[in-house]
């Protein structure tokens, strides 16, 4: 990832919340199950959610060969965005209310991943979703791999924006006597719901619940 | 909302998961704190997250008058997308793994909301975030309102896609003995974190924790 922002990724609105380092970017991506991808075709701009994962300096996606988005992404610019909302920030004035969040935007063009790299990427996806799962299921067949497109975008032109902490009140509002602080939002893993006929519960399923 | 999809909103990929009714659309929007907006300018497509709320048949956003996105949205087409990830779906084969989710896409052009309607929209935003809060803080000043742009987009051209329930295994995989089912993900409200000097805790803050 570039240390300095490009004209497209330089954060102008509340630039003190901007971050351009790989550690921040990778942590935001690794905490996400889906990203939103903006691209444009003859009918205008589209914003489509899709599952994503990271390997090294690339973000990966996959889908059916028939996907209009994947076909279009092979030949045009895209912007990939991930956002986590961490809480509501309560201030003394209406307009100083805010949200705590972590967001990442990546610009560039996707490339198609083929051959052994394609299999490796799909296996990495499963391994990252749930370590240990891969060995307990039927792996992809040649036919399934042939019907699936895997793409990746380099994490070179990217910017993050993060807000954390309590409210920033105006000095002239400090005498207002009201509750202020943060109302946190968290994503939690709830109890696994086995399907009818499910086999024995392995450790990686037992350990699901309660993890952040 | 139109009962029938437009060429832009007709879901082609797994169309059995598509929904075009207002009740589904409104429920997905009302469960969201932020949306992602795709739009295009001279530097290409952008995907920007921003807080959103709904009143009747419109989705609202707001921001600084200086926001490049808001300026651009006043004069060009946009696509607004909201996605909730509800769980990971574990199947007997790698490629039948899936996610449960609820997503909504809205196409159209934003319009600027002015005058009394602008104040009404911002008050509705606060009321929907946290009923009761509005009366306990300093309301927006003329200067704050003048520096803020409120925009809305009609929920006319929209489509939802929802996956729920357990895995759909291929018939030939049913003899594979492995755990199958759903690993749910939930957004929860965690314990309020008061700022230094916070006033008394009102009922709407006490009731925050634990609500879905």
Coordinates of C-alpha atoms in Angstrom, one line a residue:
Chain A
X1 CA 0.0 0.0 0.0
X2 CA 1.3 3.5 -0.8
X3 CA 2.2 5.5 2.2
X4 CA 0.9 8.7 0.7
X5 CA -2.6 9.2 -0.7
X6 CA -3.4 9.6 -4.3
X7 CA -5.7 12.5 -5.5
X8 CA -8.5 9.9 -5.3
X9 CA -7.8 8.6 -1.9
X10 CA -6.8 11.8 0.0
X11 CA -9.5 12.3 2.7
X12 CA -10.8 15.9 2.6
X13 CA -13.7 15.6 5.1
X14 CA -12.4 15.4 8.7
X15 CA -8.9 14.5 7.5
X16 CA -7.7 13.9 11.1
X17 CA -9.7 10.6 10.9
X18 CA -7.8 9.4 7.9
X19 CA -5.3 6.5 7.9
X20 CA -3.2 5.3 5.0
X21 CA -1.2 2.5 6.6
X22 CA -1.5 -1.2 5.6
X23 CA -2.0 -2.4 9.2
X24 CA -5.2 -0.4 9.5
X25 CA -6.4 -1.3 6.0
X26 CA -5.8 -5.1 6.5
X27 CA -7.5 -5.1 9.9
X28 CA -10.6 -3.5 8.5
X29 CA -10.7 -6.0 5.6
X30 CA -10.0 -9.0 7.7
X31 CA -12.9 -8.1 10.0
X32 CA -15.4 -8.1 7.1
X33 CA -17.5 -10.8 5.5
X34 CA -18.7 -8.6 2.6
X35 CA -17.6 -5.5 0.7
X36 CA -19.6 -3.1 -1.5
X37 CA -18.2 -2.6 -5.0
X38 CA -19.0 0.4 -7.1
X39 CA -18.7 0.2 -10.9
X40 CA -20.3 1.8 -13.9
X41 CA -21.9 0.3 -17.0
X42 CA -24.2 1.6 -19.8
X43 CA -27.1 1.9 -17.3
X44 CA -25.1 4.0 -14.8
X45 CA -23.4 3.4 -11.4
X46 CA -24.0 0.2 -9.5
X47 CA -23.2 -0.7 -5.8
X48 CA -23.2 -4.5 -5.3
X49 CA -22.4 -6.4 -2.0
X50 CA -20.3 -9.5 -2.3
X51 CA -18.2 -11.8 0.0
X52 CA -14.6 -10.8 0.2
X53 CA -11.3 -12.0 1.7
X54 CA -7.7 -10.9 1.7
X55 CA -4.4 -12.6 0.9
X56 CA -1.3 -10.5 1.3
X57 CA -1.7 -7.3 -0.6
X58 CA -4.9 -8.2 -2.5
X59 CA -8.6 -8.3 -1.8
X60 CA -10.4 -11.3 -3.5
X61 CA -14.0 -11.9 -4.6
X62 CA -15.7 -14.7 -6.5
X63 CA -18.9 -15.5 -8.3
X64 CA -20.6 -17.3 -11.2
X65 CA -19.0 -16.9 -14.6
X66 CA -22.4 -15.5 -15.6
X67 CA -22.2 -12.5 -13.2
X68 CA -22.7 -9.2 -15.0
X69 CA -20.6 -7.5 -12.3
X70 CA -17.6 -9.8 -12.7
X71 CA -17.7 -9.5 -16.4
X72 CA -17.7 -5.7 -16.1
X73 CA -15.0 -5.6 -13.5
X74 CA -12.6 -7.3 -15.8
X75 CA -12.6 -4.3 -18.0
X76 CA -13.3 -1.2 -15.9
X77 CA -12.3 0.7 -12.8
X78 CA -13.9 -0.1 -9.5
X79 CA -14.1 1.2 -5.9
X80 CA -14.4 -1.3 -3.1
X81 CA -15.6 -0.1 0.3
X82 CA -15.9 -1.8 3.7
X83 CA -17.6 -0.2 6.7
X84 CA -18.0 -1.3 10.3
X85 CA -20.3 0.7 12.5
X86 CA -19.0 0.6 16.1
X87 CA -21.4 2.9 17.9
X88 CA -23.5 6.0 18.2
X89 CA -21.8 9.0 19.8
X90 CA -24.1 11.2 22.0
X91 CA -23.1 14.8 22.3
X92 CA -24.7 17.9 24.0
X93 CA -25.9 19.4 20.7
X94 CA -27.8 17.6 18.0
X95 CA -25.2 18.4 15.3
X96 CA -22.3 17.1 17.3
X97 CA -23.8 13.6 17.5
X98 CA -21.7 11.2 15.4
X99 CA -21.0 7.6 14.8
X100 CA -17.9 5.6 15.6
X101 CA -16.8 3.5 12.5
X102 CA -14.0 2.0 10.6
X103 CA -14.1 2.2 6.8
X104 CA -11.8 1.4 4.0
X105 CA -11.9 2.3 0.3
X106 CA -9.8 0.7 -2.4
X107 CA -9.5 2.0 -6.0
X108 CA -8.3 0.1 -9.0
X109 CA -9.1 -2.6 -11.5
X110 CA -9.8 -6.2 -10.7
X111 CA -7.9 -9.0 -12.4
X112 CA -9.0 -12.6 -13.0
X113 CA -7.2 -15.3 -10.9
X114 CA -6.8 -18.5 -12.8
X115 CA -5.4 -22.1 -12.6
X116 CA -3.7 -23.2 -9.3
X117 CA -3.9 -19.7 -7.9
X118 CA -7.7 -19.8 -8.3
X119 CA -7.9 -23.0 -6.3
X120 CA -5.5 -21.7 -3.7
X121 CA -7.6 -18.5 -3.3
X122 CA -10.9 -20.4 -2.8
X123 CA -9.2 -22.7 -0.3
X124 CA -7.8 -19.6 1.5
X125 CA -11.3 -18.1 1.6
X126 CA -12.8 -21.2 3.3
X127 CA -9.8 -21.4 5.7
X128 CA -10.2 -17.8 6.7
X129 CA -14.0 -18.1 7.2
X130 CA -13.6 -21.2 9.4
X131 CA -10.3 -22.8 10.0
X132 CA -10.6 -26.6 9.9
X133 CA -13.7 -26.7 7.7
X134 CA -12.0 -27.4 4.4
X135 CA -10.9 -30.9 5.5
X136 CA -14.5 -31.9 6.5
X137 CA -16.4 -31.2 3.3
X138 CA -16.2 -32.3 -0.4
X139 CA -13.8 -30.0 -2.2
X140 CA -14.7 -28.2 -5.4
X141 CA -15.0 -30.3 -8.5
X142 CA -13.4 -29.4 -11.8
X143 CA -16.9 -28.5 -13.1
X144 CA -17.6 -26.2 -10.1
X145 CA -14.2 -24.5 -10.4
X146 CA -14.8 -24.0 -14.2
X147 CA -18.2 -22.3 -13.5
X148 CA -16.7 -19.9 -11.0
X149 CA -14.7 -16.7 -11.5
X150 CA -12.2 -15.5 -8.9
X151 CA -10.9 -11.9 -9.1
X152 CA -8.6 -9.8 -7.0
X153 CA -7.7 -6.1 -6.7
X154 CA -4.4 -4.8 -5.4
X155 CA -4.5 -2.9 -2.1
X156 CA -2.3 -0.2 -3.5
X157 CA -4.6 2.8 -3.9
X158 CA -6.5 2.9 -0.7
X159 CA -7.6 5.0 2.3
X160 CA -9.2 4.3 5.6
X161 CA -11.2 6.5 7.9
X162 CA -11.7 5.7 11.5
X163 CA -13.6 7.4 14.3
X164 CA -13.3 6.2 17.9
X165 CA -13.9 7.6 21.3
X166 CA -16.4 10.0 22.9
X167 CA -18.2 13.1 21.8
X168 CA -16.5 16.4 20.8
X169 CA -18.7 19.1 22.2
X170 CA -18.4 22.8 21.5
X171 CA -17.0 24.8 24.5
X172 CA -20.2 26.9 24.7
X173 CA -22.3 23.7 25.1
X174 CA -20.5 22.3 28.1
X175 CA -23.0 23.7 30.6
X176 CA -25.8 21.7 29.1
X177 CA -26.7 18.9 31.6
X178 CA -27.4 15.8 29.5
X179 CA -26.1 12.3 29.2
X180 CA -23.2 12.1 26.8
X181 CA -21.0 9.2 25.7
X182 CA -21.0 6.2 23.3
X183 CA -23.7 3.6 22.7
X184 CA -21.6 0.7 21.3
X185 CA -22.7 -1.7 18.6
X186 CA -21.0 -5.0 18.3
X187 CA -21.2 -8.0 15.9
X188 CA -21.4 -11.2 17.8
X189 CA -21.5 -14.9 16.9
X190 CA -24.7 -16.5 18.1
X191 CA -25.4 -20.2 18.8
X192 CA -24.9 -22.5 15.9
X193 CA -28.1 -23.9 14.4
X194 CA -27.5 -27.4 13.0
X195 CA -29.4 -28.6 9.9
X196 CA -31.5 -31.8 10.0
X197 CA -29.1 -34.7 9.6
X198 CA -26.0 -32.7 10.6
X199 CA -23.0 -34.8 11.7
X200 CA -21.1 -34.5 14.9
X201 CA -20.2 -31.0 16.1
X202 CA -16.5 -30.4 15.5
X203 CA -14.4 -28.1 17.7
X204 CA -14.5 -25.2 15.2
X205 CA -18.3 -25.1 15.4
X206 CA -18.3 -25.5 19.2
X207 CA -16.0 -22.5 19.4
X208 CA -18.1 -20.3 17.2
X209 CA -20.4 -18.8 19.7
X210 CA -19.3 -15.7 21.6
X211 CA -16.3 -14.8 19.5
X212 CA -16.3 -11.2 18.5
Chain B
X1 CA -42.2 1.2 -4.7
X2 CA -42.9 -0.4 -8.0
X3 CA -44.3 -3.9 -7.8
X4 CA -42.4 -5.0 -10.9
X5 CA -38.7 -4.6 -11.3
X6 CA -37.1 -2.3 -13.9
X7 CA -34.4 -3.6 -16.3
X8 CA -31.9 -2.3 -13.7
X9 CA -33.4 -3.9 -10.7
X10 CA -34.5 -7.3 -12.0
X11 CA -32.4 -9.8 -10.0
X12 CA -30.8 -12.3 -12.4
X13 CA -28.5 -14.2 -10.1
X14 CA -30.5 -16.6 -7.9
X15 CA -33.8 -14.8 -8.7
X16 CA -35.7 -16.9 -6.1
X17 CA -34.0 -14.8 -3.4
X18 CA -35.4 -11.5 -4.9
X19 CA -38.1 -9.4 -3.3
X20 CA -39.7 -6.3 -4.8
X21 CA -42.2 -5.3 -2.0
X22 CA -42.1 -2.2 0.1
X23 CA -42.3 -4.1 3.4
X24 CA -39.1 -6.0 2.8
X25 CA -37.3 -2.9 1.5
X26 CA -38.4 -0.7 4.4
X27 CA -37.5 -3.3 7.0
X28 CA -33.9 -3.6 5.5
X29 CA -33.5 0.2 5.5
X30 CA -34.9 0.7 8.9
X31 CA -32.4 -1.8 10.4
X32 CA -29.4 0.1 8.9
X33 CA -27.3 2.8 10.4
X34 CA -25.4 3.4 7.1
X35 CA -25.7 2.8 3.4
X36 CA -23.2 2.7 0.6
X37 CA -23.6 5.0 -2.3
X38 CA -22.2 4.4 -5.7
X39 CA -21.8 7.4 -8.1
X40 CA -19.4 8.4 -10.8
X41 CA -17.4 11.5 -11.5
X42 CA -14.5 12.5 -13.7
X43 CA -12.1 10.2 -11.7
X44 CA -14.3 7.1 -12.0
X45 CA -16.8 5.2 -9.8
X46 CA -16.9 5.9 -6.0
X47 CA -18.5 3.9 -3.2
X48 CA -19.0 6.0 -0.1
X49 CA -20.6 5.0 3.2
X50 CA -22.9 7.4 5.0
X51 CA -25.5 7.5 7.7
X52 CA -29.1 7.1 6.3
X53 CA -32.7 7.0 7.5
X54 CA -36.1 6.6 6.0
X55 CA -39.3 8.7 6.1
X56 CA -42.2 7.3 4.1
X57 CA -41.1 6.4 0.6
X58 CA -37.7 8.2 0.7
X59 CA -34.2 7.4 2.0
X60 CA -32.4 10.4 3.5
X61 CA -28.7 11.3 3.9
X62 CA -27.0 14.5 5.1
X63 CA -23.5 16.0 5.2
X64 CA -21.5 19.2 5.0
X65 CA -22.2 21.6 2.1
X66 CA -18.6 21.1 1.2
X67 CA -19.0 17.3 0.6
X68 CA -17.9 16.4 -2.9
X69 CA -20.3 13.4 -2.9
X70 CA -23.4 15.6 -2.0
X71 CA -22.5 18.1 -4.7
X72 CA -22.1 15.3 -7.3
X73 CA -25.3 13.5 -6.2
X74 CA -27.4 16.6 -7.0
X75 CA -26.6 16.2 -10.6
X76 CA -26.1 12.5 -11.4
X77 CA -27.5 9.0 -11.0
X78 CA -26.7 7.0 -7.9
X79 CA -27.1 3.5 -6.6
X80 CA -27.7 3.1 -2.8
X81 CA -27.1 -0.3 -1.2
X82 CA -27.6 -1.7 2.3
X83 CA -26.5 -5.1 3.3
X84 CA -26.9 -7.0 6.6
X85 CA -25.0 -10.3 7.0
X86 CA -27.0 -12.7 9.2
X87 CA -24.8 -15.8 9.2
X88 CA -22.6 -18.3 7.5
X89 CA -24.2 -21.3 5.9
X90 CA -22.3 -24.6 6.2
X91 CA -23.0 -27.2 3.6
X92 CA -21.5 -30.7 2.7
X93 CA -19.5 -29.4 -0.2
X94 CA -17.2 -26.3 -0.3
X95 CA -19.1 -24.6 -3.2
X96 CA -22.5 -25.0 -1.5
X97 CA -21.4 -22.9 1.4
X98 CA -23.2 -19.6 1.5
X99 CA -24.2 -16.6 3.6
X100 CA -27.5 -15.5 5.0
X101 CA -28.1 -11.9 4.3
X102 CA -30.6 -9.1 3.6
X103 CA -29.7 -6.6 1.0
X104 CA -31.5 -3.7 -0.7
X105 CA -30.4 -1.7 -3.8
X106 CA -32.1 1.6 -4.8
X107 CA -31.5 3.4 -8.1
X108 CA -32.3 7.0 -8.9
X109 CA -31.2 10.6 -8.4
X110 CA -31.1 12.4 -5.0
X111 CA -32.8 15.7 -4.5
X112 CA -31.9 18.4 -2.0
X113 CA -34.3 18.9 0.9
X114 CA -34.7 22.5 2.0
X115 CA -36.4 24.8 4.4
X116 CA -38.8 23.4 7.0
X117 CA -38.6 19.9 5.4
X118 CA -34.8 20.0 6.0
X119 CA -35.3 20.7 9.7
X120 CA -38.1 18.1 9.9
X121 CA -35.9 15.5 8.3
X122 CA -32.9 16.0 10.6
X123 CA -35.3 15.9 13.7
X124 CA -36.7 12.6 12.3
X125 CA -33.2 11.2 12.0
X126 CA -32.5 11.9 15.6
X127 CA -35.8 10.6 16.7
X128 CA -35.3 7.3 14.8
X129 CA -31.8 6.8 16.1
X130 CA -32.8 7.3 19.7
X131 CA -36.4 8.3 20.6
X132 CA -36.4 10.9 23.4
X133 CA -32.9 12.3 22.7
X134 CA -34.0 15.3 20.7
X135 CA -35.6 17.0 23.8
X136 CA -32.4 16.6 25.9
X137 CA -29.9 18.3 23.6
X138 CA -29.3 21.7 22.1
X139 CA -31.1 21.7 18.7
X140 CA -29.4 22.8 15.5
X141 CA -28.7 26.5 15.1
X142 CA -29.5 28.5 12.0
X143 CA -25.7 28.5 11.2
X144 CA -25.5 24.7 11.7
X145 CA -28.5 24.1 9.4
X146 CA -27.1 26.5 6.8
X147 CA -23.8 24.5 6.7
X148 CA -25.6 21.2 6.2
X149 CA -27.1 19.6 3.1
X150 CA -29.9 17.1 3.4
X151 CA -30.8 15.0 0.4
X152 CA -33.3 12.2 -0.3
X153 CA -33.9 9.6 -3.0
X154 CA -37.3 8.1 -3.8
X155 CA -37.6 4.4 -3.0
X156 CA -39.3 3.7 -6.4
X157 CA -36.7 1.8 -8.4
X158 CA -35.5 -0.8 -5.9
X159 CA -34.8 -4.5 -5.4
X160 CA -34.1 -6.6 -2.4
X161 CA -32.3 -9.9 -2.1
X162 CA -32.7 -12.1 1.0
X163 CA -31.2 -15.5 1.9
X164 CA -32.3 -17.2 5.0
X165 CA -32.4 -20.8 6.3
X166 CA -30.1 -23.8 6.1
X167 CA -27.8 -25.2 3.4
X168 CA -29.0 -26.5 0.1
X169 CA -26.9 -29.6 -0.5
X170 CA -26.7 -31.5 -3.8
X171 CA -28.4 -34.9 -3.6
X172 CA -25.2 -36.8 -4.4
X173 CA -23.5 -35.2 -1.3
X174 CA -26.1 -36.2 1.3
X175 CA -24.0 -39.2 2.4
X176 CA -21.1 -37.0 3.5
X177 CA -21.0 -37.1 7.3
X178 CA -20.2 -33.6 8.4
X179 CA -21.7 -30.8 10.5
X180 CA -24.1 -28.6 8.5
X181 CA -26.2 -25.7 9.5
X182 CA -26.0 -22.0 10.1
X183 CA -23.5 -20.0 12.1
X184 CA -25.5 -16.9 13.0
X185 CA -24.1 -13.3 13.2
X186 CA -26.0 -10.7 15.1
X187 CA -25.6 -7.0 15.8
X188 CA -26.0 -6.2 19.5
X189 CA -26.2 -3.1 21.6
X190 CA -23.4 -3.2 24.2
X191 CA -23.2 -1.3 27.5
X192 CA -23.4 2.5 27.2
X193 CA -20.0 4.2 27.9
X194 CA -20.6 7.6 29.5
X195 CA -18.3 10.5 28.8
X196 CA -16.6 12.4 31.6
X197 CA -19.1 14.9 33.0
X198 CA -22.1 13.0 31.5
X199 CA -25.5 14.0 33.1
X200 CA -28.0 11.6 34.6
X201 CA -28.8 8.4 32.6
X202 CA -32.2 8.8 31.0
X203 CA -34.5 5.8 30.3
X204 CA -33.6 5.7 26.6
X205 CA -29.9 5.1 27.4
X206 CA -30.7 2.6 30.2
X207 CA -32.8 0.6 27.6
X208 CA -30.1 0.6 25.0
X209 CA -28.2 -2.5 26.0
X210 CA -29.3 -5.8 24.7
X211 CA -31.8 -4.6 22.1
X212 CA -31.2 -6.3 18.8

